[in-house]
PDB file of C-alpha atoms in Angstrom:
ATOM      1  CA  MET A   1      -1.697  80.532  16.198  1.00 43.00           C
ATOM      2  CA  ARG A   2      -0.982  84.192  14.457  1.00 40.00           C
ATOM      3  CA  SER A   3       2.581  83.508  16.197  1.00 44.00           C
ATOM      4  CA  SER A   4       3.349  80.342  14.492  1.00 44.00           C
ATOM      5  CA  ARG A   5       2.477  81.397  11.061  1.00 41.00           C
ATOM      6  CA  ARG A   6       4.885  84.352  11.652  1.00 41.00           C
ATOM      7  CA  GLN A   7       7.615  82.967  13.399  1.00 42.00           C
ATOM      8  CA  ASN A   8       7.074  80.446  10.420  1.00 42.00           C
ATOM      9  CA  ALA A   9       7.147  83.459   6.930  1.00 40.00           C
ATOM     10  CA  PHE A  10      10.634  84.464   9.044  1.00 39.00           C
ATOM     11  CA  ALA A  11      12.545  81.626   7.203  1.00 39.00           C
ATOM     12  CA  VAL A  12      14.500  83.260   5.385  1.00 35.00           C
ATOM     13  CA  CYS A  13      16.935  81.155   3.781  1.00 38.00           C
ATOM     14  CA  ALA A  14      14.813  78.135   3.812  1.00 35.00           C
ATOM     15  CA  ILE A  15      11.335  76.517   2.825  1.00 31.00           C
ATOM     16  CA  ILE A  16       9.833  76.982   5.543  1.00 30.00           C
ATOM     17  CA  LEU A  17       8.634  73.584   8.182  1.00 30.00           C
ATOM     18  CA  CYS A  18       6.369  72.144  10.603  1.00 31.00           C
ATOM     19  CA  PHE A  19       5.188  67.770  12.781  1.00 30.00           C
ATOM     20  CA  ALA A  20       3.394  66.891  15.918  1.00 30.00           C
ATOM     21  CA  LEU A  21       5.791  65.010  18.458  1.00 32.00           C
ATOM     22  CA  THR A  22       4.233  62.474  20.672  1.00 34.00           C
ATOM     23  CA  LEU A  23       3.688  63.465  24.407  1.00 31.00           C
ATOM     24  CA  GLY A  24       7.082  62.677  25.401  1.00 41.00           C
ATOM     25  CA  LEU A  25       8.972  64.802  22.740  1.00 42.00           C
ATOM     26  CA  CYS A  26      10.272  67.129  25.465  1.00 37.00           C
ATOM     27  CA  PHE A  27      11.858  64.756  27.039  1.00 38.00           C
ATOM     28  CA  LEU A  28      12.814  62.575  23.978  1.00 43.00           C
ATOM     29  CA  LEU A  29      14.541  65.553  22.321  1.00 50.00           C
ATOM     30  CA  SER A  30      16.690  66.402  24.752  1.00 47.00           C
ATOM     31  CA  GLY A  31      20.170  64.618  23.445  1.00 45.00           C
ATOM     32  CA  LYS A  32      23.492  65.273  25.653  1.00 39.00           C
ATOM     33  CA  GLY A  33      22.638  68.570  26.833  1.00 34.00           C
ATOM     34  CA  PHE A  34      25.714  70.674  26.846  1.00 30.00           C
ATOM     35  CA  LEU A  35      28.491  68.878  24.871  1.00 31.00           C
ATOM     36  CA  SER A  36      32.175  70.010  22.847  1.00 29.00           C
ATOM     37  CA  VAL A  37      33.300  72.509  20.454  1.00 30.00           C
ATOM     38  CA  PHE A  38      31.680  70.220  16.900  1.00 32.00           C
ATOM     39  CA  SER A  39      34.508  70.593  13.950  1.00 33.00           C
ATOM     40  CA  PHE A  40      32.755  72.952  10.666  1.00 36.00           C
ATOM     41  CA  ALA A  41      35.631  74.493   9.755  1.00 37.00           C
ATOM     42  CA  LYS A  42      36.787  71.030   6.522  1.00 39.00           C
ATOM     43  CA  GLY A  43      35.193  69.295   4.522  1.00 43.00           C
ATOM     44  CA  ASP A  44      31.499  68.774   4.125  1.00 65.00           C
ATOM     45  CA  GLU A  45      29.394  68.828   6.448  1.00 86.00           C
ATOM     46  CA  SER A  46      26.256  67.312   7.972  1.00 94.00           C
ATOM     47  CA  VAL A  47      23.435  67.357  10.386  1.00 96.00           C
ATOM     48  CA  TYR A  48      20.399  65.139  11.535  1.00 97.00           C
ATOM     49  CA  ALA A  49      17.557  65.284  11.824  1.00 96.00           C
ATOM     50  CA  ILE A  50      14.846  63.382  13.182  1.00 92.00           C
ATOM     51  CA  ALA A  51      11.643  63.855  10.847  1.00 91.00           C
ATOM     52  CA  VAL A  52       8.356  62.150   9.834  1.00 86.00           C
ATOM     53  CA  GLY A  53       6.465  62.689   6.182  1.00 85.00           C
ATOM     54  CA  GLY A  54       3.977  61.724   3.881  1.00 81.00           C
ATOM     55  CA  TYR A  55       1.557  65.169   4.230  1.00 86.00           C
ATOM     56  CA  SER A  56       0.089  66.455   1.324  1.00 84.00           C
ATOM     57  CA  ASP A  57      -1.105  68.868   3.043  1.00 89.00           C
ATOM     58  CA  MET A  58       0.394  71.894   4.006  1.00 92.00           C
ATOM     59  CA  GLU A  59      -2.282  73.260   6.236  1.00 92.00           C
ATOM     60  CA  ILE A  60      -2.513  70.032   8.142  1.00 91.00           C
ATOM     61  CA  ALA A  61       1.339  70.020   8.276  1.00 92.00           C
ATOM     62  CA  ARG A  62       1.417  73.186  10.164  1.00 93.00           C
ATOM     63  CA  SER A  63      -2.161  72.406  12.046  1.00 91.00           C
ATOM     64  CA  TYR A  64       0.317  69.424  13.403  1.00 88.00           C
ATOM     65  CA  ALA A  65       3.263  71.704  14.239  1.00 89.00           C
ATOM     66  CA  ASP A  66       1.760  73.739  16.470  1.00 91.00           C
ATOM     67  CA  VAL A  67       1.181  71.379  18.966  1.00 89.00           C
ATOM     68  CA  VAL A  68       4.580  69.531  18.296  1.00 84.00           C
ATOM     69  CA  ARG A  69       6.059  73.287  19.554  1.00 90.00           C
ATOM     70  CA  LEU A  70       4.026  72.800  22.292  1.00 91.00           C
ATOM     71  CA  LYS A  71       5.392  70.418  23.712  1.00 88.00           C
ATOM     72  CA  GLY A  72       9.114  71.681  22.761  1.00 91.00           C
ATOM     73  CA  GLY A  73       9.639  70.220  19.923  1.00 92.00           C
ATOM     74  CA  ALA A  74      11.045  72.089  16.489  1.00 95.00           C
ATOM     75  CA  GLY A  75       7.441  71.873  14.477  1.00 94.00           C
ATOM     76  CA  TYR A  76       9.306  72.399  10.920  1.00 96.00           C
ATOM     77  CA  VAL A  77       8.173  71.758   8.325  1.00 96.00           C
ATOM     78  CA  TYR A  78       9.834  70.901   4.424  1.00 94.00           C
ATOM     79  CA  SER A  79       8.506  70.601   1.164  1.00 91.00           C
ATOM     80  CA  GLU A  80      10.750  69.312  -1.262  1.00 84.00           C
ATOM     81  CA  ASP A  81       9.997  67.303  -4.757  1.00 79.00           C
ATOM     82  CA  GLY A  82       6.516  68.138  -3.847  1.00 80.00           C
ATOM     83  CA  GLU A  83       7.117  66.063  -0.620  1.00 86.00           C
ATOM     84  CA  ILE A  84       6.140  67.387   2.603  1.00 93.00           C
ATOM     85  CA  GLU A  85       8.376  65.778   6.028  1.00 92.00           C
ATOM     86  CA  ILE A  86       8.525  67.832   9.776  1.00 92.00           C
ATOM     87  CA  PHE A  87      11.422  67.967  11.718  1.00 95.00           C
ATOM     88  CA  TYR A  88      11.548  67.918  15.214  1.00 92.00           C
ATOM     89  CA  ALA A  89      14.797  69.204  15.977  1.00 95.00           C
ATOM     90  CA  VAL A  90      18.414  68.484  14.310  1.00 96.00           C
ATOM     91  CA  TYR A  91      21.753  66.746  15.801  1.00 97.00           C
ATOM     92  CA  PRO A  92      25.454  67.170  14.741  1.00 96.00           C
ATOM     93  CA  SER A  93      25.637  63.468  14.344  1.00 95.00           C
ATOM     94  CA  SER A  94      24.080  60.251  12.807  1.00 94.00           C
ATOM     95  CA  GLU A  95      24.637  59.020  16.867  1.00 94.00           C
ATOM     96  CA  GLU A  96      22.541  61.460  18.751  1.00 93.00           C
ATOM     97  CA  ALA A  97      19.592  61.666  16.266  1.00 94.00           C
ATOM     98  CA  ASN A  98      19.577  58.167  16.270  1.00 92.00           C
ATOM     99  CA  ALA A  99      19.614  57.189  20.392  1.00 90.00           C
ATOM    100  CA  VAL A 100      16.666  59.874  20.484  1.00 88.00           C
ATOM    101  CA  LEU A 101      15.190  58.187  16.779  1.00 88.00           C
ATOM    102  CA  SER A 102      15.075  54.811  19.099  1.00 81.00           C
ATOM    103  CA  ALA A 103      12.385  56.234  21.440  1.00 76.00           C
ATOM    104  CA  LEU A 104       9.902  57.973  19.775  1.00 73.00           C
ATOM    105  CA  GLY A 105       8.417  54.522  18.042  1.00 66.00           C
ATOM    106  CA  GLU A 106       7.835  53.585  14.668  1.00 71.00           C
ATOM    107  CA  GLY A 107       7.022  56.845  12.127  1.00 83.00           C
ATOM    108  CA  ALA A 108       9.682  58.836  12.415  1.00 88.00           C
ATOM    109  CA  TYR A 109      13.261  58.599  10.699  1.00 93.00           C
ATOM    110  CA  VAL A 110      16.316  60.062   9.974  1.00 95.00           C
ATOM    111  CA  LYS A 111      16.986  62.374   7.951  1.00 94.00           C
ATOM    112  CA  ARG A 112      19.973  63.651   7.006  1.00 95.00           C
ATOM    113  CA  ILE A 113      20.745  67.529   5.475  1.00 95.00           C
ATOM    114  CA  ASP A 114      24.783  67.525   3.743  1.00 95.00           C
ATOM    115  CA  ILE A 115      26.060  71.471   3.491  1.00 95.00           C
ATOM    116  CA  PRO A 116      28.902  71.187   0.251  1.00 94.00           C
ATOM    117  CA  SER A 117      31.805  72.846   1.519  1.00 93.00           C
ATOM    118  CA  SER A 118      34.121  75.514  -0.670  1.00 92.00           C
ATOM    119  CA  LYS A 119      37.906  75.675  -1.196  1.00 93.00           C
ATOM    120  CA  LEU A 120      37.007  79.531  -1.605  1.00 96.00           C
ATOM    121  CA  LYS A 121      39.306  79.805  -4.672  1.00 94.00           C
ATOM    122  CA  TRP A 122      36.952  83.354  -5.563  1.00 95.00           C
ATOM    123  CA  ALA A 123      38.796  84.434  -1.967  1.00 95.00           C
ATOM    124  CA  GLY A 124      42.549  84.443  -3.302  1.00 94.00           C
ATOM    125  CA  GLU A 125      44.168  86.465  -0.650  1.00 95.00           C
ATOM    126  CA  LEU A 126      40.206  86.959   1.011  1.00 96.00           C
ATOM    127  CA  LYS A 127      40.203  83.702   2.131  1.00 96.00           C
ATOM    128  CA  PRO A 128      41.807  83.398   5.704  1.00 97.00           C
ATOM    129  CA  ALA A 129      39.436  86.015   6.058  1.00 97.00           C
ATOM    130  CA  VAL A 130      36.763  83.939   4.983  1.00 97.00           C
ATOM    131  CA  LYS A 131      37.311  81.339   6.761  1.00 97.00           C
ATOM    132  CA  GLU A 132      37.258  82.845   9.569  1.00 97.00           C
ATOM    133  CA  ALA A 133      33.644  83.959   8.720  1.00 98.00           C
ATOM    134  CA  LEU A 134      32.528  80.929   7.829  1.00 98.00           C
ATOM    135  CA  GLY A 135      33.160  79.482  11.480  1.00 97.00           C
ATOM    136  CA  TYR A 136      30.414  82.139  12.361  1.00 98.00           C
ATOM    137  CA  TYR A 137      27.761  78.688  11.725  1.00 98.00           C
ATOM    138  CA  GLY A 138      29.741  75.699  14.076  1.00 97.00           C
ATOM    139  CA  VAL A 139      29.762  79.428  16.616  1.00 98.00           C
ATOM    140  CA  ALA A 140      25.599  79.414  16.087  1.00 98.00           C
ATOM    141  CA  PHE A 141      25.274  75.601  16.083  1.00 98.00           C
ATOM    142  CA  ASP A 142      26.918  75.100  19.130  1.00 97.00           C
ATOM    143  CA  ALA A 143      25.404  77.652  21.653  1.00 98.00           C
ATOM    144  CA  LEU A 144      21.415  77.045  20.216  1.00 98.00           C
ATOM    145  CA  TYR A 145      22.176  73.215  20.216  1.00 97.00           C
ATOM    146  CA  ALA A 146      23.882  73.465  24.140  1.00 97.00           C
ATOM    147  CA  LEU A 147      21.033  75.727  25.013  1.00 97.00           C
ATOM    148  CA  GLY A 148      17.891  73.840  24.231  1.00 96.00           C
ATOM    149  CA  ASN A 149      18.756  70.989  25.734  1.00 94.00           C
ATOM    150  CA  ALA A 150      19.745  72.531  28.758  1.00 96.00           C
ATOM    151  CA  LEU A 151      16.530  74.253  28.688  1.00 96.00           C
ATOM    152  CA  ASN A 152      14.691  70.894  28.176  1.00 90.00           C
ATOM    153  CA  SER A 153      16.438  69.909  31.396  1.00 92.00           C
ATOM    154  CA  GLY A 154      16.527  72.497  33.276  1.00 95.00           C
ATOM    155  CA  GLU A 155      19.682  73.009  33.558  1.00 96.00           C
ATOM    156  CA  ARG A 156      19.013  76.404  32.718  1.00 96.00           C
ATOM    157  CA  SER A 157      16.159  79.122  33.179  1.00 97.00           C
ATOM    158  CA  GLN A 158      14.601  80.475  30.910  1.00 97.00           C
ATOM    159  CA  GLN A 159      16.399  83.823  31.650  1.00 97.00           C
ATOM    160  CA  ASP A 160      19.719  81.861  31.900  1.00 97.00           C
ATOM    161  CA  ALA A 161      18.424  81.030  28.478  1.00 98.00           C
ATOM    162  CA  ALA A 162      17.997  85.614  27.349  1.00 98.00           C
ATOM    163  CA  VAL A 163      21.278  85.623  28.923  1.00 98.00           C
ATOM    164  CA  ASP A 164      23.159  82.928  27.243  1.00 98.00           C
ATOM    165  CA  ARG A 165      21.247  84.290  23.851  1.00 98.00           C
ATOM    166  CA  ASP A 166      22.528  87.372  24.265  1.00 97.00           C
ATOM    167  CA  VAL A 167      26.169  86.425  24.631  1.00 98.00           C
ATOM    168  CA  LEU A 168      24.735  84.543  20.982  1.00 98.00           C
ATOM    169  CA  ALA A 169      24.638  87.635  19.025  1.00 98.00           C
ATOM    170  CA  SER A 170      27.589  89.650  20.996  1.00 98.00           C
ATOM    171  CA  ARG A 171      29.419  87.210  19.174  1.00 98.00           C
ATOM    172  CA  LEU A 172      27.923  86.952  16.341  1.00 98.00           C
ATOM    173  CA  GLU A 173      28.188  90.593  15.069  1.00 98.00           C
ATOM    174  CA  ASP A 174      32.198  90.735  16.828  1.00 98.00           C
ATOM    175  CA  ILE A 175      32.661  87.715  13.644  1.00 98.00           C
ATOM    176  CA  LYS A 176      30.360  90.005  11.322  1.00 98.00           C
ATOM    177  CA  SER A 177      32.271  93.591  12.336  1.00 98.00           C
ATOM    178  CA  THR A 178      35.483  91.338  12.213  1.00 98.00           C
ATOM    179  CA  PHE A 179      34.659  90.771   8.220  1.00 98.00           C
ATOM    180  CA  TYR A 180      33.359  93.487   7.852  1.00 97.00           C
ATOM    181  CA  SER A 181      35.913  95.517   8.122  1.00 97.00           C
ATOM    182  CA  ALA A 182      38.400  92.946   6.237  1.00 96.00           C
ATOM    183  CA  VAL A 183      36.790  93.262   3.121  1.00 96.00           C
ATOM    184  CA  SER A 184      35.549  96.805   2.971  1.00 93.00           C
ATOM    185  CA  LEU A 185      37.211  97.470   0.013  1.00 89.00           C
ATOM    186  CA  LYS A 186      36.744  94.493  -1.634  1.00 89.00           C
ATOM    187  CA  ASN A 187      33.206  93.543  -3.521  1.00 86.00           C
ATOM    188  CA  GLY A 188      31.894  90.860  -4.807  1.00 93.00           C
ATOM    189  CA  GLU A 189      29.284  88.548  -5.167  1.00 95.00           C
ATOM    190  CA  GLU A 190      30.541  85.707  -2.939  1.00 96.00           C
ATOM    191  CA  ILE A 191      31.231  88.436  -0.797  1.00 97.00           C
ATOM    192  CA  THR A 192      28.339  89.585  -0.066  1.00 96.00           C
ATOM    193  CA  GLN A 193      26.287  86.024  -0.099  1.00 97.00           C
ATOM    194  CA  VAL A 194      28.511  85.866   3.562  1.00 98.00           C
ATOM    195  CA  LYS A 195      27.614  89.027   5.025  1.00 98.00           C
ATOM    196  CA  LEU A 196      23.831  88.332   3.715  1.00 97.00           C
ATOM    197  CA  ALA A 197      24.488  84.946   6.055  1.00 98.00           C
ATOM    198  CA  ILE A 198      26.174  85.847   9.531  1.00 98.00           C
ATOM    199  CA  ILE A 199      23.651  89.334   9.019  1.00 98.00           C
ATOM    200  CA  THR A 200      20.906  86.255   8.846  1.00 98.00           C
ATOM    201  CA  ALA A 201      22.364  83.674  11.385  1.00 98.00           C
ATOM    202  CA  GLN A 202      21.794  87.250  13.997  1.00 98.00           C
ATOM    203  CA  ALA A 203      19.278  87.383  12.953  1.00 98.00           C
ATOM    204  CA  LEU A 204      17.399  83.619  13.277  1.00 98.00           C
ATOM    205  CA  VAL A 205      19.043  84.615  17.284  1.00 98.00           C
ATOM    206  CA  GLY A 206      16.955  88.072  17.484  1.00 97.00           C
ATOM    207  CA  ASN A 207      14.185  85.742  16.666  1.00 97.00           C
ATOM    208  CA  ILE A 208      14.305  83.269  19.467  1.00 98.00           C
ATOM    209  CA  ARG A 209      10.721  83.662  22.041  1.00 97.00           C
ATOM    210  CA  LEU A 210      11.875  82.543  25.192  1.00 97.00           C
ATOM    211  CA  GLU A 211       8.893  84.144  26.919  1.00 94.00           C
ATOM    212  CA  GLY A 212       5.314  80.834  28.253  1.00 94.00           C
ATOM    213  CA  THR A 213       6.505  77.691  29.264  1.00 96.00           C
ATOM    214  CA  VAL A 214       9.533  75.906  29.021  1.00 97.00           C
ATOM    215  CA  ALA A 215       8.987  73.979  26.224  1.00 96.00           C
ATOM    216  CA  THR A 216       7.719  77.010  24.304  1.00 96.00           C
ATOM    217  CA  ALA A 217      11.307  78.599  25.319  1.00 97.00           C
ATOM    218  CA  ALA A 218      13.069  75.373  24.082  1.00 97.00           C
ATOM    219  CA  ALA A 219      11.104  74.823  20.623  1.00 96.00           C
ATOM    220  CA  SER A 220      11.689  77.940  19.849  1.00 97.00           C
ATOM    221  CA  VAL A 221      15.501  77.384  20.015  1.00 98.00           C
ATOM    222  CA  ARG A 222      15.798  74.648  17.593  1.00 97.00           C
ATOM    223  CA  TYR A 223      13.149  76.598  14.724  1.00 97.00           C
ATOM    224  CA  GLN A 224      15.581  78.464  15.297  1.00 98.00           C
ATOM    225  CA  LEU A 225      18.354  75.414  14.662  1.00 98.00           C
ATOM    226  CA  VAL A 226      16.840  74.359  11.744  1.00 97.00           C
ATOM    227  CA  GLN A 227      16.703  77.584   9.425  1.00 97.00           C
ATOM    228  CA  LEU A 228      20.003  78.562  10.532  1.00 98.00           C
ATOM    229  CA  ALA A 229      20.720  74.929   8.935  1.00 97.00           C
ATOM    230  CA  LEU A 230      19.147  74.887   5.842  1.00 97.00           C
ATOM    231  CA  CYS A 231      20.633  78.387   5.508  1.00 97.00           C
ATOM    232  CA  ARG A 232      24.002  76.989   5.366  1.00 97.00           C
ATOM    233  CA  ARG A 233      23.359  74.787   3.397  1.00 96.00           C
ATOM    234  CA  ALA A 234      22.179  77.527   0.852  1.00 96.00           C
ATOM    235  CA  LEU A 235      24.721  79.620   1.678  1.00 97.00           C
ATOM    236  CA  MET A 236      28.123  76.861   0.481  1.00 96.00           C
ATOM    237  CA  LYS A 237      25.663  75.864  -2.712  1.00 95.00           C
ATOM    238  CA  ALA A 238      26.306  79.670  -3.609  1.00 94.00           C
ATOM    239  CA  ILE A 239      29.480  79.787  -2.853  1.00 93.00           C
TER     240      ILE A 239
END
């Protein structure tokens, strides 16, 4: 319980979330496993969360979230406009989310999380470098989504997942280094926001815990994936 509270507190850009799944959640959240690369380069971005609402007490929701994580779900408690919802997991398409939803029974629903796009007019001559840097999100989302599914299905062991996590961390470091070099002589609020977003993504990846059971390892990956999407939304609203 104490460790899960610390993990909730680590949510960098987003409001904290959590909830409980059914006994079959670990299987149901497996989705399609390793997916083809998703495109986040153009237009508005969206992800689709399976959620349950109707909670009025944050402590009760957090208690349910602990149960969710034991079964492989994100267990992320989302609070907005006075409503408390619990996210089981996030998906890159409504089709994948609805396929899982149909097996969960009554009570759960799919919630679309829209992430605005930006024309990056403020970037000027740095626009190509900024667009490339913003690709951190697609890289991280794809890798974490596939990793959570692969852990859940047994395609990847926890040891394999640790290697995958480190590879992703290295890729994000390359993106950060390239961007920092490109904007080394430039300042501005938007540039700072992009830098912080990449650093945040690195922190989320570093916060993945793969010890314990396979279910709790998959839950940790999914928890960070929810945070990644919410942080992306916060970034795109800011720039």
